Structure formats: C-alpha cells, structure tokens
Amino acid sequence: MENQMIFVRVATLNDIRYADEIVKETEASAIVRGSGIAKRTPESIAQKMRAGQAVIAVTSSGQWVGFAYFQSYENNKFVSNSGLIVSPAFRNSGVAKAIKERVFKLSRRIYPEAKIISITSGAAIMKMNSALGFEPVTFADITHDEFFWEGCKSCINYDILEGKKKCNCLCTAMLFDPEKEQADTLPAEVLSHFPMYFFRS
C-alpha cells in the first residue's frame, strides 16, 4: 500500500456514512477474537457523531480507518471510553493508540473532574490504558448507572455478568482518576478543530 496520510479527529455529521462499516467491523472483530462485545447499531454510532462524542480516523482519500467514542454517566461523575475499532488493513500501524489517546484527552478536557472508565478483555487495550494512567479496579469502583450496563446485554458473556451480580466478568475494569493526575492545559476547542495525522506506509 502506498504512503497515505491518516487523520485522527473528532467525528462530524459527514462521518455518519461510515456507521454501517464501523458496526460490521466491530462485530466481525469480536467473532475472530472469540470475545464478548456490546453490539452497537449504526444509529447509536451516528448519535455519538452528532453529539461530538466520537473520534474517527480516515485517510486523505476518505477511507475509514478507525473509531472510538465516549459517554458520560451519573451526572458526569464517570465517562467511559468505548468502542475502539480499527479496520484490518490499518492494524499494527499505531492508529489504535492515536485514537485511544485522542478520545481519552477529549474526555479529559470536556469532563475534567470525571473518572474515566474502560472495560475490556483485550491485552492491547489494557496496555494502552495503563500508559494513559488507568489502573485495574473492581466493578464496584466504576459506574452503577444502568444505562452503562445496558450495553452489556448483547454481549455473549452477559449471563456470566448477571450470574455474578455485576461484581465481575471476563472483562477487566480499568479506571483513570483525575485526582491523581494533573489536568492538561490545552482547551477542548484545540482538539475539536485540529486533527492529528501521520503517514502509513
């Protein structure tokens, strides 16, 4: 594949056209890994884009590369970083890390006092989370908002979660506590208008 520029930026209304592809790749990836994952609909992805709560990566030619989003809970006490997915053609290129860092920093700037949560069964995500200051915690330490757990109902492991009364599951819960870290100084507007970019060979 020729060198091409990849832009990692806040998703816009124009990116709703990628929603179907994002959903299909998310489901296909979960099947390949044999892992549980909360199913998303194209409309739920589009809603995140409309709300400015999503980060997308695309090439200069308009090819979809990757995606992630965030959601607040309990009156902004918690914010989840979720749904990170990268197109197979662009994996192992560093784009997942770029998306993860972008959605994390955007969450921090919009909700500076919120604790940021991530639940995952993937070692790569755990490694990226750790590098950003997340620590493994029990499920009791993250949000108790029922809307958050609604997303788990479509996961193949939901029976395990229910059987353990949401105390634990096959996923690892990780938490970033802002009280332990200094806030970044750049305003949210910077992230909203200026994309990160790099070349993929």
Coordinates of C-alpha atoms in Angstrom, one line a residue:
M1 CA 0.0 0.0 0.0
E2 CA 1.3 3.5 -0.9
N3 CA 2.1 6.0 1.7
Q4 CA -1.0 7.9 2.7
M5 CA -1.9 10.4 5.4
I6 CA -4.3 9.3 8.2
F7 CA -6.3 12.0 10.0
V8 CA -7.4 11.3 13.6
R9 CA -10.1 13.8 14.6
V10 CA -13.4 14.4 16.2
A11 CA -16.1 12.9 14.1
T12 CA -18.6 15.1 12.3
L13 CA -22.0 14.7 10.7
N14 CA -20.3 13.9 7.4
D15 CA -18.8 10.8 9.0
I16 CA -22.2 9.2 9.6
R17 CA -21.7 7.5 6.2
Y18 CA -19.1 5.2 7.9
A19 CA -21.5 4.0 10.7
D20 CA -22.5 0.7 8.9
E21 CA -18.9 -0.2 8.2
I22 CA -17.9 0.6 11.9
V23 CA -20.7 -1.7 13.2
K24 CA -19.9 -4.5 10.8
E25 CA -16.2 -4.5 11.6
T26 CA -16.8 -4.3 15.3
E27 CA -18.9 -7.5 15.2
A28 CA -16.5 -9.3 12.8
S29 CA -13.6 -8.5 15.0
A30 CA -15.3 -9.9 18.1
I31 CA -16.1 -13.1 16.3
V32 CA -12.5 -13.5 15.2
R33 CA -11.2 -12.9 18.7
G34 CA -13.9 -15.1 20.2
S35 CA -14.5 -12.4 22.8
G36 CA -17.6 -10.7 24.1
I37 CA -18.5 -7.2 22.9
A38 CA -21.5 -5.0 23.3
K39 CA -23.3 -4.7 20.0
R40 CA -23.8 -1.3 18.6
T41 CA -26.2 -0.1 15.9
P42 CA -25.5 2.3 13.1
E43 CA -27.9 4.8 14.7
S44 CA -26.1 4.6 18.0
I45 CA -22.8 5.3 16.2
A46 CA -24.4 8.2 14.3
Q47 CA -25.8 9.6 17.6
K48 CA -22.3 9.8 19.1
M49 CA -21.0 11.6 16.0
R50 CA -23.9 14.1 16.1
A51 CA -23.1 14.8 19.8
G52 CA -19.4 15.3 19.2
Q53 CA -18.6 12.3 21.4
A54 CA -16.7 10.3 18.8
V55 CA -13.2 10.2 17.3
I56 CA -12.6 8.8 13.9
A57 CA -9.6 8.1 11.7
V58 CA -9.8 8.4 7.9
T59 CA -7.3 8.6 5.1
S60 CA -6.8 11.6 2.9
S61 CA -8.8 9.8 0.2
G62 CA -11.8 9.3 2.5
Q63 CA -11.2 5.6 3.5
W64 CA -12.4 4.7 7.0
V65 CA -9.6 3.6 9.3
G66 CA -10.7 3.6 12.9
F67 CA -13.2 4.8 15.5
A68 CA -13.9 5.2 19.3
Y69 CA -16.4 7.2 21.4
F70 CA -17.1 8.3 24.9
Q71 CA -20.2 8.6 27.1
S72 CA -20.8 10.2 30.5
Y73 CA -22.8 8.7 33.4
E74 CA -24.1 9.7 36.8
N75 CA -24.2 13.4 36.1
N76 CA -20.7 13.4 34.6
K77 CA -19.1 11.6 37.5
F78 CA -17.9 8.9 35.2
V79 CA -17.0 8.8 31.5
S80 CA -16.5 5.7 29.5
N81 CA -14.0 5.4 26.6
S82 CA -15.5 2.7 24.4
G83 CA -15.9 1.0 21.0
L84 CA -12.3 1.3 19.8
I85 CA -12.0 -0.5 16.5
V86 CA -9.5 -0.3 13.6
S87 CA -10.0 -1.5 10.1
P88 CA -7.9 -4.7 9.4
A89 CA -6.0 -3.0 6.7
F90 CA -4.6 -0.4 9.1
R91 CA -3.9 -2.5 12.2
N92 CA -0.4 -2.5 13.7
S93 CA 0.2 0.9 12.3
G94 CA -0.1 2.9 15.5
V95 CA -3.6 4.3 14.6
A96 CA -5.3 2.5 17.5
K97 CA -3.0 4.2 20.0
A98 CA -3.6 7.6 18.3
I99 CA -7.4 7.1 18.5
K100 CA -7.2 6.0 22.1
E101 CA -5.1 8.9 23.2
R102 CA -7.4 11.4 21.3
V103 CA -10.7 10.1 22.8
F104 CA -9.1 10.0 26.3
K105 CA -7.7 13.6 26.1
L106 CA -11.0 14.8 24.7
S107 CA -12.9 13.2 27.5
R108 CA -10.5 14.8 30.0
R109 CA -11.0 18.2 28.6
I110 CA -14.7 18.1 28.3
Y111 CA -15.2 16.3 31.7
P112 CA -12.1 17.3 33.7
E113 CA -13.4 16.1 37.0
A114 CA -14.9 12.8 35.8
K115 CA -13.3 9.4 36.4
I116 CA -12.7 7.7 33.1
I117 CA -13.6 4.0 32.8
S118 CA -12.8 1.3 30.3
I119 CA -13.8 -2.3 30.4
T120 CA -12.0 -4.7 28.1
S121 CA -10.8 -8.2 27.6
G122 CA -8.1 -7.2 25.1
A123 CA -4.5 -7.1 26.2
A124 CA -3.6 -4.3 23.7
I125 CA -6.3 -2.0 25.1
M126 CA -5.2 -2.8 28.7
K127 CA -1.6 -1.8 27.7
M128 CA -2.8 1.4 26.1
N129 CA -4.9 2.2 29.2
S130 CA -2.0 1.6 31.5
A131 CA 0.2 4.0 29.5
L132 CA -2.5 6.7 30.0
G133 CA -2.7 6.2 33.7
F134 CA -5.6 3.8 34.1
E135 CA -5.4 1.2 36.8
P136 CA -7.3 -2.1 37.1
V137 CA -10.2 -1.9 39.6
T138 CA -13.2 -3.9 40.7
F139 CA -16.6 -3.4 39.0
A140 CA -17.7 -1.9 42.3
D141 CA -15.4 1.1 41.6
I142 CA -17.0 2.0 38.3
T143 CA -20.4 3.5 37.4
H144 CA -23.5 1.8 38.7
D145 CA -25.6 3.6 36.0
E146 CA -28.0 1.0 34.5
F147 CA -27.6 2.6 31.1
F148 CA -23.9 1.7 31.1
W149 CA -24.7 -2.0 31.8
E150 CA -27.5 -2.0 29.2
G151 CA -24.7 -2.1 26.6
C152 CA -23.5 -5.5 28.0
K153 CA -26.8 -7.2 27.4
S154 CA -25.9 -8.0 23.8
C155 CA -22.5 -9.5 24.8
I156 CA -22.1 -13.3 24.7
N157 CA -20.9 -13.2 28.3
Y158 CA -23.8 -11.3 29.7
D159 CA -25.1 -14.4 31.6
I160 CA -21.7 -14.5 33.4
L161 CA -22.0 -10.9 34.4
E162 CA -25.6 -11.4 35.6
G163 CA -24.7 -14.6 37.5
K164 CA -22.0 -12.7 39.4
K165 CA -24.4 -9.8 40.1
K166 CA -22.2 -7.4 38.1
C167 CA -19.4 -7.8 40.6
N168 CA -17.1 -9.1 37.8
C169 CA -17.0 -10.8 34.4
L170 CA -14.4 -11.8 31.8
C171 CA -13.6 -8.2 31.1
T172 CA -11.2 -6.2 33.2
A173 CA -12.4 -2.9 34.5
M174 CA -9.9 0.0 34.4
L175 CA -10.2 3.4 35.9
F176 CA -8.4 6.8 35.4
D177 CA -8.8 9.0 38.5
P178 CA -8.3 12.7 37.6
E179 CA -7.4 13.5 41.3
K180 CA -4.2 11.5 40.8
E181 CA -3.2 13.4 37.6
Q182 CA -2.7 17.0 36.6
A183 CA -5.2 18.2 34.0
D184 CA -3.9 19.0 30.5
T185 CA -3.8 22.7 29.7
L186 CA -4.9 22.8 26.1
P187 CA -8.6 23.8 25.7
A188 CA -11.1 21.4 24.2
E189 CA -11.5 23.6 21.1
V190 CA -8.0 22.7 20.0
L191 CA -8.9 19.0 19.8
S192 CA -12.2 19.8 18.1
H193 CA -10.7 21.7 15.2
F194 CA -7.2 20.3 14.7
P195 CA -6.7 16.7 13.7
M196 CA -3.7 14.6 14.5
Y197 CA -2.2 13.0 11.4
F198 CA 0.5 10.7 10.3
F199 CA 1.7 8.6 7.3
R200 CA 1.1 4.9 6.9
S201 CA 3.4 3.0 4.6

